[in-house]
Coordinates of C-alpha atoms and ligand atoms in Angstrom, one line a residue:
X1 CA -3.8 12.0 6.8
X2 CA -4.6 8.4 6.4
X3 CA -2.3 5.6 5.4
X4 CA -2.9 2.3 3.6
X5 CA -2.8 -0.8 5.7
X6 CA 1.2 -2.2 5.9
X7 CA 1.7 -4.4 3.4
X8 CA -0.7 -3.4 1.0
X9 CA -0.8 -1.4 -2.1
X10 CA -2.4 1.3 -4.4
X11 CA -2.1 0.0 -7.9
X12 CA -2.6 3.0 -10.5
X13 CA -1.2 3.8 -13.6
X14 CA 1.4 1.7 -15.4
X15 CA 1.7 -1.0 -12.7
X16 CA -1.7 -1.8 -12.8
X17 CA -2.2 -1.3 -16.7
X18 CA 0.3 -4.1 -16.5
X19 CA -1.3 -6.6 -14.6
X20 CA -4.7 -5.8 -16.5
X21 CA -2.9 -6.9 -19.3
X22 CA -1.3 -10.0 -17.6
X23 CA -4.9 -10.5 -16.5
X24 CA -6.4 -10.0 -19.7
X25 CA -3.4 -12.3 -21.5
X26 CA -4.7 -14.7 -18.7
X27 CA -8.0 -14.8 -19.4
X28 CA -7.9 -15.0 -23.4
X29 CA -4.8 -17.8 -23.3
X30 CA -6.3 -20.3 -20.6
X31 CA -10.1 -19.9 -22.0
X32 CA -8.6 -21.1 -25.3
X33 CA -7.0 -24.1 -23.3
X34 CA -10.1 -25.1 -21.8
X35 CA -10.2 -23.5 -18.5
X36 CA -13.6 -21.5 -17.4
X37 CA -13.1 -18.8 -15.2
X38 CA -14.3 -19.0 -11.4
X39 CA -15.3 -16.3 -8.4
X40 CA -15.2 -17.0 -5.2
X41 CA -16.1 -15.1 -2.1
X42 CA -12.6 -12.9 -0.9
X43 CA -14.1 -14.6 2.5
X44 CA -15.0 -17.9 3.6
X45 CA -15.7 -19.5 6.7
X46 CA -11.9 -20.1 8.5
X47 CA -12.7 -24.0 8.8
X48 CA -12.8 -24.4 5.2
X49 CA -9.1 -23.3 5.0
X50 CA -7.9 -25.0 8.6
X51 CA -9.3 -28.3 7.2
X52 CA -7.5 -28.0 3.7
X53 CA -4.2 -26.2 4.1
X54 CA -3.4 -28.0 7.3
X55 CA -3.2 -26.3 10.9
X56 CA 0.4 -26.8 10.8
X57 CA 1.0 -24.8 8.1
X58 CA 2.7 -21.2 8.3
X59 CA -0.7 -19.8 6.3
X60 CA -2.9 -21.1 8.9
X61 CA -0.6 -20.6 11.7
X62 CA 0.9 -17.3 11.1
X63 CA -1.1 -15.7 8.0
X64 CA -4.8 -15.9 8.0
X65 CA -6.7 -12.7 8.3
X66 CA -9.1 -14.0 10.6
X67 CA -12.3 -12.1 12.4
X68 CA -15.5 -13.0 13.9
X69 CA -18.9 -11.7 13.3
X70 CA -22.0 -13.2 15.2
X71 CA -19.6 -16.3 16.7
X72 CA -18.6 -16.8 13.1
X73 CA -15.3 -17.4 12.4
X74 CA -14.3 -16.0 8.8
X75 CA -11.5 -16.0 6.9
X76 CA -9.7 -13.4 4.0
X77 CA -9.0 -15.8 1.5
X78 CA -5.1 -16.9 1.5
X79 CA -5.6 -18.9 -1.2
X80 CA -7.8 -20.0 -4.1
X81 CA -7.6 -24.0 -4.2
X82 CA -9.5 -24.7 -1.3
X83 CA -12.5 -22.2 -2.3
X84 CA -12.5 -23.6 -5.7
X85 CA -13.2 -27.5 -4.6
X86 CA -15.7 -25.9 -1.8
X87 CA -17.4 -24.0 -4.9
X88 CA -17.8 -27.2 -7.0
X89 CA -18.8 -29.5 -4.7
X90 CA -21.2 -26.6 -3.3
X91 CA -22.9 -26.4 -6.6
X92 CA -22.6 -29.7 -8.2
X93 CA -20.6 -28.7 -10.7
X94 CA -19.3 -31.9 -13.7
X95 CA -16.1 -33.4 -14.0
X96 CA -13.5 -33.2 -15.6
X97 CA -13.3 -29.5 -14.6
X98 CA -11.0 -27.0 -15.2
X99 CA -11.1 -23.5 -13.7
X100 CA -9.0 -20.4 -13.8
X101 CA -8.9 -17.8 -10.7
X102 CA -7.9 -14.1 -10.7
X103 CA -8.2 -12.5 -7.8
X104 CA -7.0 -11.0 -4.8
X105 CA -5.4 -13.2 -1.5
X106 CA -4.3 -12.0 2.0
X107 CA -2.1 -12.8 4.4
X108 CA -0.2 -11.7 7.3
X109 CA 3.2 -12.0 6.4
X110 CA 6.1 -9.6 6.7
X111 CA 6.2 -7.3 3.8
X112 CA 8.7 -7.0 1.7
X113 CA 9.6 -7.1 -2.0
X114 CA 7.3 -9.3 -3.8
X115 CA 5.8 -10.0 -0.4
X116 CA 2.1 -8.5 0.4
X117 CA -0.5 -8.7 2.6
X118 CA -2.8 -8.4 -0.5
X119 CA -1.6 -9.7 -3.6
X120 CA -3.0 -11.3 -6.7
X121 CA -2.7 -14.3 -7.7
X122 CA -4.0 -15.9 -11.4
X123 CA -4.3 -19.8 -10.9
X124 CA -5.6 -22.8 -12.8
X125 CA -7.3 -26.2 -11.4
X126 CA -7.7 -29.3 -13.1
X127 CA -10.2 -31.4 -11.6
X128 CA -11.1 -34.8 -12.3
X129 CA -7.8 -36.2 -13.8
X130 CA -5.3 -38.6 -12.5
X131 CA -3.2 -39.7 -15.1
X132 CA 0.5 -38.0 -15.5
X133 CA -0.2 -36.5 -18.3
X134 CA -2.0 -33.9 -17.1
X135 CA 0.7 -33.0 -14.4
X136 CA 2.9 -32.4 -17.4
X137 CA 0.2 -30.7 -19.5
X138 CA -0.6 -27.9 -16.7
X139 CA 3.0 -27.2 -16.4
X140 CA 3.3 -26.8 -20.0
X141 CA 0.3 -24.4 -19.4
X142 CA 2.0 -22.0 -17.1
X143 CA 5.3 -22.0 -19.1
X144 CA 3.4 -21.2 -22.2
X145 CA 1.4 -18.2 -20.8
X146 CA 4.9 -17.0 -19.3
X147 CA 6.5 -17.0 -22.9
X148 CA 3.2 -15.5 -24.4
X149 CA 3.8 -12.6 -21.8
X150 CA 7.8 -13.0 -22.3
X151 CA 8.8 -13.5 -19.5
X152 CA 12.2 -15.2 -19.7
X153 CA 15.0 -16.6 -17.2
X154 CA 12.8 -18.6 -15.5
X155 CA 13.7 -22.6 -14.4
X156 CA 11.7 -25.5 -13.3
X157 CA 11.5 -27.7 -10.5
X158 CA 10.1 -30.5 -9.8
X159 CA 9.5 -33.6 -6.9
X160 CA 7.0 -36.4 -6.3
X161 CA 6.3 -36.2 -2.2
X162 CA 4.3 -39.2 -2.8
X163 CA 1.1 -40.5 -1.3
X164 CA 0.6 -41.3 2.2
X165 CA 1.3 -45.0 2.1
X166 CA 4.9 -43.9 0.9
X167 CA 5.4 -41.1 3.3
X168 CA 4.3 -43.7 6.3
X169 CA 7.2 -45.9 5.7
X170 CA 10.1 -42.9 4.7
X171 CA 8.6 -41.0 7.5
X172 CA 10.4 -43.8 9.8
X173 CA 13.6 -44.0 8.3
X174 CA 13.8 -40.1 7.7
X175 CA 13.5 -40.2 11.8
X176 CA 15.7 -42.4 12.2
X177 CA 18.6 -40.6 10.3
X178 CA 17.2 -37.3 12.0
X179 CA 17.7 -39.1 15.3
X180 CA 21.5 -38.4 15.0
X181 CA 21.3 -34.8 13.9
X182 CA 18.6 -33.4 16.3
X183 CA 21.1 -31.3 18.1
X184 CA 22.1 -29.7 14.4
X185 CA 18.2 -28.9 14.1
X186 CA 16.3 -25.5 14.7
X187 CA 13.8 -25.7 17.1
X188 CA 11.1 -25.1 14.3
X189 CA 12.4 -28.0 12.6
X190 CA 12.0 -30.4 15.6
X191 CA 8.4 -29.2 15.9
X192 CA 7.8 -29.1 12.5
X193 CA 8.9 -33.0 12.2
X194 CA 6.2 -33.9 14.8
X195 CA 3.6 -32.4 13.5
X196 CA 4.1 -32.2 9.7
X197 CA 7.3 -34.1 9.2
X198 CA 7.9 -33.4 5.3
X199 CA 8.0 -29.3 5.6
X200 CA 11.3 -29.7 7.8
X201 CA 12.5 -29.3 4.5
X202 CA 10.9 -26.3 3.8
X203 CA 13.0 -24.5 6.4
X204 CA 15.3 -21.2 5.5
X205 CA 18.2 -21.7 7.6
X206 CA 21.5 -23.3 6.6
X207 CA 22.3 -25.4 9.3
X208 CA 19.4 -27.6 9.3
X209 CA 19.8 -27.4 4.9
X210 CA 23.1 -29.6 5.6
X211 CA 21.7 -32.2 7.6
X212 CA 18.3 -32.4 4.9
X213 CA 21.2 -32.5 2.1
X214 CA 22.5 -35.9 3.5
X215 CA 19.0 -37.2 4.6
X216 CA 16.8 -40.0 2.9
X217 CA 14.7 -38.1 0.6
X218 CA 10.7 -38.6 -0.3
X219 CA 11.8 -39.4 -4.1
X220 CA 14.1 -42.1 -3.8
X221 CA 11.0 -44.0 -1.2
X222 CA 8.1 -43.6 -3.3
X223 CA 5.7 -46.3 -3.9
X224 CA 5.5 -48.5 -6.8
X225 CA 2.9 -46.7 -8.0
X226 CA 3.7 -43.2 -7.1
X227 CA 7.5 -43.9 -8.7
X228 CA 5.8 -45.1 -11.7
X229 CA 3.4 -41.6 -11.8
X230 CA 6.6 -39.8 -11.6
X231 CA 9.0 -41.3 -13.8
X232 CA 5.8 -41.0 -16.6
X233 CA 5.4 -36.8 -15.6
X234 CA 9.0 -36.5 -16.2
X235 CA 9.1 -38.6 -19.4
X236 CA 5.8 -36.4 -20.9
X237 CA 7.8 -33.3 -19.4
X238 CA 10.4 -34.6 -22.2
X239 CA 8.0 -34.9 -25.2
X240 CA 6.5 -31.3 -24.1
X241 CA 10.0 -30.0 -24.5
X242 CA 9.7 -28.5 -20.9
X243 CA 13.5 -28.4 -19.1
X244 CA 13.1 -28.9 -15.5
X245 CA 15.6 -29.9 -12.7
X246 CA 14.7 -32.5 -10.1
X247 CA 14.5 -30.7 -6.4
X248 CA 14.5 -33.8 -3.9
X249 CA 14.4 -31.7 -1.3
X250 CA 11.1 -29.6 -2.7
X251 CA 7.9 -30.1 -1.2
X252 CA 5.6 -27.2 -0.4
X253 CA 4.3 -25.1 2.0
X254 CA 0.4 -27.0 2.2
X255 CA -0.4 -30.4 3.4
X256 CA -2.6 -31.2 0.4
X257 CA -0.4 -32.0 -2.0
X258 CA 0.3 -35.5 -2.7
X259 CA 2.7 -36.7 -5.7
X260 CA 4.0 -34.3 -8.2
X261 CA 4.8 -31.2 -6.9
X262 CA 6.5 -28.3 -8.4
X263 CA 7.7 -24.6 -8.9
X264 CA 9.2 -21.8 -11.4
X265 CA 11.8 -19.9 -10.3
X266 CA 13.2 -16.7 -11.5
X267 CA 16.8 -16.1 -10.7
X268 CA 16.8 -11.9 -10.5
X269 CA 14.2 -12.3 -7.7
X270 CA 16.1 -13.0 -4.5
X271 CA 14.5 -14.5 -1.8
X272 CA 11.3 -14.5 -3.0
X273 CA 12.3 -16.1 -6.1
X274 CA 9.2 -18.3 -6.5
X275 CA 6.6 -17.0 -9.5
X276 CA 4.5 -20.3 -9.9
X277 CA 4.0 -22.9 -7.4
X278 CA 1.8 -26.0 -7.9
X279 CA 1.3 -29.8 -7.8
X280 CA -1.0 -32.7 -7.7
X281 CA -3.8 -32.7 -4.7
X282 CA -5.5 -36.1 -5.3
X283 CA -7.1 -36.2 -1.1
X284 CA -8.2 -33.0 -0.9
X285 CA -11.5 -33.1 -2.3
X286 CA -12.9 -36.1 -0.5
X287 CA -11.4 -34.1 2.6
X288 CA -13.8 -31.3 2.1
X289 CA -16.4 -33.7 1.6
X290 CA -16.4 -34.8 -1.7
X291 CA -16.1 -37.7 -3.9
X292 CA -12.6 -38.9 -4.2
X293 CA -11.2 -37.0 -7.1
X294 CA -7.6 -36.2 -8.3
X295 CA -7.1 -32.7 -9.3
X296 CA -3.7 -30.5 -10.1
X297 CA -3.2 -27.2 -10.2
X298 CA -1.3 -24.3 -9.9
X299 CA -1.1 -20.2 -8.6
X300 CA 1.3 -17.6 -9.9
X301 CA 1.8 -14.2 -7.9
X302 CA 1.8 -11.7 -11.2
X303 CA 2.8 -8.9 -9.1
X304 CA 6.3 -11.1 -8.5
X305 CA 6.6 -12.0 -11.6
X306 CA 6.1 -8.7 -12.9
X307 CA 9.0 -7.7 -11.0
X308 CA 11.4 -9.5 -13.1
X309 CA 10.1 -8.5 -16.8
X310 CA 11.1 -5.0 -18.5
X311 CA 9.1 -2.1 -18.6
X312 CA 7.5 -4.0 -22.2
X313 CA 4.7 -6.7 -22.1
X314 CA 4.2 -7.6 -25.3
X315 CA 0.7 -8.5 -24.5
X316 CA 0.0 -4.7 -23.4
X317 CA -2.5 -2.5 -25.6
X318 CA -0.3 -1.1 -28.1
X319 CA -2.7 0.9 -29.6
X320 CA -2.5 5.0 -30.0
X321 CA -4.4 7.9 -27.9
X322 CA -6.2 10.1 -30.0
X323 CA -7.2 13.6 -29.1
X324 CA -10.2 15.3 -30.9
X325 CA -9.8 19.1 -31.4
X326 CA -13.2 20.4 -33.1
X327 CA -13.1 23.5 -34.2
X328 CA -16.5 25.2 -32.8
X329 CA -19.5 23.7 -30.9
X330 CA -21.5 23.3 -34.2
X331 CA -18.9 20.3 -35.0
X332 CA -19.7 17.9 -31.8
X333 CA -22.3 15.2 -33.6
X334 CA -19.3 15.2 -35.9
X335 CA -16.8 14.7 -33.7
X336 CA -18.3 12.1 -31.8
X337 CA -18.9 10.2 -34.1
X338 CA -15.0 10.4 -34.9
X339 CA -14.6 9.5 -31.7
X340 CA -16.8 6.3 -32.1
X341 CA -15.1 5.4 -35.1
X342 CA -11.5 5.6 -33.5
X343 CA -12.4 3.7 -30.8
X344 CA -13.6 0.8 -33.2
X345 CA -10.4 0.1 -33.9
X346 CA -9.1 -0.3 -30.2
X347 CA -7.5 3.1 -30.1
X348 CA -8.0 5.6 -27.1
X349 CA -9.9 8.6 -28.0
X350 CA -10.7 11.8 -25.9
X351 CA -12.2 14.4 -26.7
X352 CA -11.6 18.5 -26.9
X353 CA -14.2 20.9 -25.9
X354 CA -14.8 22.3 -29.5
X355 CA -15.3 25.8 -27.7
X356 CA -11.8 26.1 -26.7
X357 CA -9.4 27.6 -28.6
X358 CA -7.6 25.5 -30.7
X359 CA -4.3 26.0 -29.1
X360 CA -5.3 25.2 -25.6
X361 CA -7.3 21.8 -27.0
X362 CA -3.8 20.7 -28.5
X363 CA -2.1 21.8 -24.9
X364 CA -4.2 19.5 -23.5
X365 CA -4.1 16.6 -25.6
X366 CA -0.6 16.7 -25.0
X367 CA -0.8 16.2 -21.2
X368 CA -3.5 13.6 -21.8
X369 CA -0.3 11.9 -23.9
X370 CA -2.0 12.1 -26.9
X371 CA -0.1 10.4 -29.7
X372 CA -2.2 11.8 -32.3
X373 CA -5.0 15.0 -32.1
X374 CA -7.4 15.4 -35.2
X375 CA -8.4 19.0 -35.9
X376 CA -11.7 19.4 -37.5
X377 CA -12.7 22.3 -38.6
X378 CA -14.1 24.7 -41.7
X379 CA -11.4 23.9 -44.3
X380 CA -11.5 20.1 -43.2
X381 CA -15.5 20.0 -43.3
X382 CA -15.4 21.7 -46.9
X383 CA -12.8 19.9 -48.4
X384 CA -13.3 16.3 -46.7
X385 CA -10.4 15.6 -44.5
X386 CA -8.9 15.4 -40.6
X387 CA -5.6 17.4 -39.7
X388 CA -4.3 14.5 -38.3
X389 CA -1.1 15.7 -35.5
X390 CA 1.9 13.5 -34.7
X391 CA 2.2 15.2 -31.3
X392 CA 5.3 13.5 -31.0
X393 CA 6.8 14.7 -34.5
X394 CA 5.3 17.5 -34.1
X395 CA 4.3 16.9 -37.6
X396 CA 1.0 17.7 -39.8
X397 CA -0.9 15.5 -42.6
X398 CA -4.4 15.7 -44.2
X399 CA -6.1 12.1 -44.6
X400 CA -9.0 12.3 -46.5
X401 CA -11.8 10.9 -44.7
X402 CA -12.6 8.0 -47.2
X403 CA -8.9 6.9 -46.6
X404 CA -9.4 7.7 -41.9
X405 CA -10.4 3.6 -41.6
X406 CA -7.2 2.5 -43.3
X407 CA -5.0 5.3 -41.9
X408 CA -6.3 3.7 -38.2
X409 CA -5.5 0.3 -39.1
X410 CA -1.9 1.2 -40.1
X411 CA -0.6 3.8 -37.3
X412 CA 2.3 3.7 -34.9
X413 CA 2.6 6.2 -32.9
X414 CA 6.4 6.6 -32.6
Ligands
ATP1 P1 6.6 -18.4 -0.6 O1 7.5 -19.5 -0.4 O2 7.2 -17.3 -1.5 O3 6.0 -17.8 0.7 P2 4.2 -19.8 -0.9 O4 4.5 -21.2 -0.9 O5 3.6 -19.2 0.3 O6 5.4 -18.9 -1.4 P3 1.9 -20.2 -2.7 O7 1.0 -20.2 -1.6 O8 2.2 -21.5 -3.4 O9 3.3 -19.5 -2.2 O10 1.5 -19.1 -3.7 C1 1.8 -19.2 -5.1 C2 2.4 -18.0 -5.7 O11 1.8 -16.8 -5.2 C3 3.9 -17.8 -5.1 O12 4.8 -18.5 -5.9 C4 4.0 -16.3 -5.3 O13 4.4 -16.0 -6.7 C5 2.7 -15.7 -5.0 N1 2.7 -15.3 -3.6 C6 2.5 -16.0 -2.5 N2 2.5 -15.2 -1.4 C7 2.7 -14.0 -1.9 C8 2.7 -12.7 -1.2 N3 2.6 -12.5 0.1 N4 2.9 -11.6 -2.0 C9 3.0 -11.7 -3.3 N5 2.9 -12.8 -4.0 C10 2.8 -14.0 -3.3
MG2 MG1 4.3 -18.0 1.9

């Protein structure tokens, strides 16, 4: 017998009809909005995501898939931002840009509940803008797709982390209060301030929480201009009618973001409570080798999210199976041709073998959970009608032909 891989997953059935539908919602709500849909390579080479996410980071530390072919070294993708700039500075693509992603990304964590090795993630970039109203615009963008897929009980929060002249100067002081409280500190923490100073607040464990609660925090040392960007995304957050709540002590897990930063949170998720995580990434571009461009974005885990919503998407295909029971092999240009004509509408069809009995084609279109099977037979040829079968009801009605288009328009199943 073989097993999957730890930490990944067979999606089948309802679960993945879900995310289809998710992914489908997705696809139809942000192409409306403007964004064009991008594929990347699931590999790329590992420098590519060293050199954006930051060596210091847990996903390039701890969680990159890495392997090397020919002295190559390659990476699973772990993320979608960085492939997406490497993709448009690759092929010359225009600005302003903006893309959406659906795909797969892997990395070596430890599984749990709404933690993979391979999940999906849907994600939107918008390159090319600077101003703050497009870091309230795309956060308006991922709380409108979660209300068109009703998702509820989620919350907002948000931080500036600044730019790097602002993070120069509160990097000092923030040492110099740490000074006093290095013996409260984990020793990740003290490494993690070396090396990558802001993500000490990033850490899980209480102790060092209560020292960050009292420290200097990134927001209140922000630049004149960066204070400026932020006090304008919170005022358009206003006029969007988006709540939020301020996080000072927010900042995320990749060293390219830079200002607004932010996240949605759903409360009935537990530790990994996070369903959308995103901000403002003005350097990265010209770090991979492009022009200097400001670009915001944001990913959302669907499988997490997923996790928190009832058994009902509204956004999932709420259309009818059909089940077509002929009534004798000389019936079959007929009956596909019903067949065609249901599926026009956007319901499911299958068909019967018309040289079965009758009684085993209606057994089967039960465990095919048929909500409807059409006989067609003698009496329905001669006199212009389907015996149309609410298998749930169990009940029987003749729809004249003429009248099958309008009947399809109008049926519920239940
Ligand atoms: P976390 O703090 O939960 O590890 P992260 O900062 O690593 O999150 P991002 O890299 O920002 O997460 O990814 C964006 C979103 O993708 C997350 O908010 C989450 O919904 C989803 N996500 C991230 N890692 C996983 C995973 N291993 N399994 C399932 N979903 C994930
Ligand atoms: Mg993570």
């Amino acid at each position: 017998m073989y097993q999957k891989p730890k930490g990944t997953r067979d999606l089948f059935d309802k679960e993945l009809r879900r995310l289809q539908a998710m992914n489908a919602a997705a696809r139809d709500f942000f192409t409306r909005n403007g964004y064009e849909e991008i594929r990347t390579p699931s590999f790329e080479f590992a420098a590519l995501f060293d050199r954006s996410i930051g060596t210091t980071t847990d996903i390039v530390e701890h969680e990159i898939y890495r392997f090397e072919v020919n002295k190559k070294t390659y990476a699973l993708r772990p993320e979608g931002t960085a492939s997406v700039l490497r993709a448009f500075i690759e092929n010359k693509l225009t600005l302003p840009a903006r893309f959406l992603y659906i795909c797969s990304m892997y990395r070596r964590e430890r599984p749990q509940k709404g933690r993979y090795r391979e999940f999906q993630q849907i994600g939107i970039e918008l390159l090319g803008e600077n101003k703050p109203f497009f870091d309230a615009e795309i956060i308006d963008q991922g709380k409108r797709y979660l209300v068109l897929i009703g998702a509820k009980d989620f919350t907002i929060e948000l931080n500036s982390i600044g730019c790097p002249d602002c993070r120069g100067k509160y990097r000092e002081k923030l040492g110099s209060f740490l000074q006093n409280h290095m013996t409260d500190l984990c020793s990740d923490c003290k490494r993690r301030f070396e090396r990558n100073f802001l993500r000490i607040f990033d850490c899980k464990k209480e102790t060092c929480q209560r020292v960050y609660d009292e420290a200097p925090k990134i927001t209140d040392n922000l630049c004149h201009e960066c204070a400026e960007h932020y006090h304008k995304v919170k005022e358009y957050l206003n006029q969007f009618g988006i709540d939020y709540a301020e996080n000072k002590k927010l900042v995320r897990g990749l060293d390219y973001y830079t200002r607004t930063v932010f996240e949605f949170k759903h409360g009935g998720l537990g530790a990994q409570d996070t369903i959308i995580a995103g901000g403002r990434y003005d350097l990265l571009m010209r770090e991979l080798g492009g022009q200097d461009t400001p670009c915001t974005g944001w990913a959302m885990g669907p499988e997490r999210l997923l996790l928190t919503m009832s058994e009902d998407l509204p956004v999932l295909d709420q259309k009818e199976t059909f089940y077509i029971a002929g009534m004798g092999e000389r019936y079959i240009t007929k009956i596909v041709r019903l067949r065609d004509q249901i599926q026009g509408k956007g319901h499911r069809c299958l068909l019967g073998d018309p040289g079965e009995p009758i009684k085993i084609q209606v057994k089967r279109a039960n465990k095919c959970n048929a909500t409807y099977t059409v006989i067609y037979g003698e009496d329905e040829e001669k006199n212009g009608y389907y015996t149309v079968k609410n298998m749930q009801l169990g009940e029987q009605q003749k729809v004249l032909i003429q009248e099958f288009d309008a009947f399809l328009a109008n049926v519920r199943g239940k």
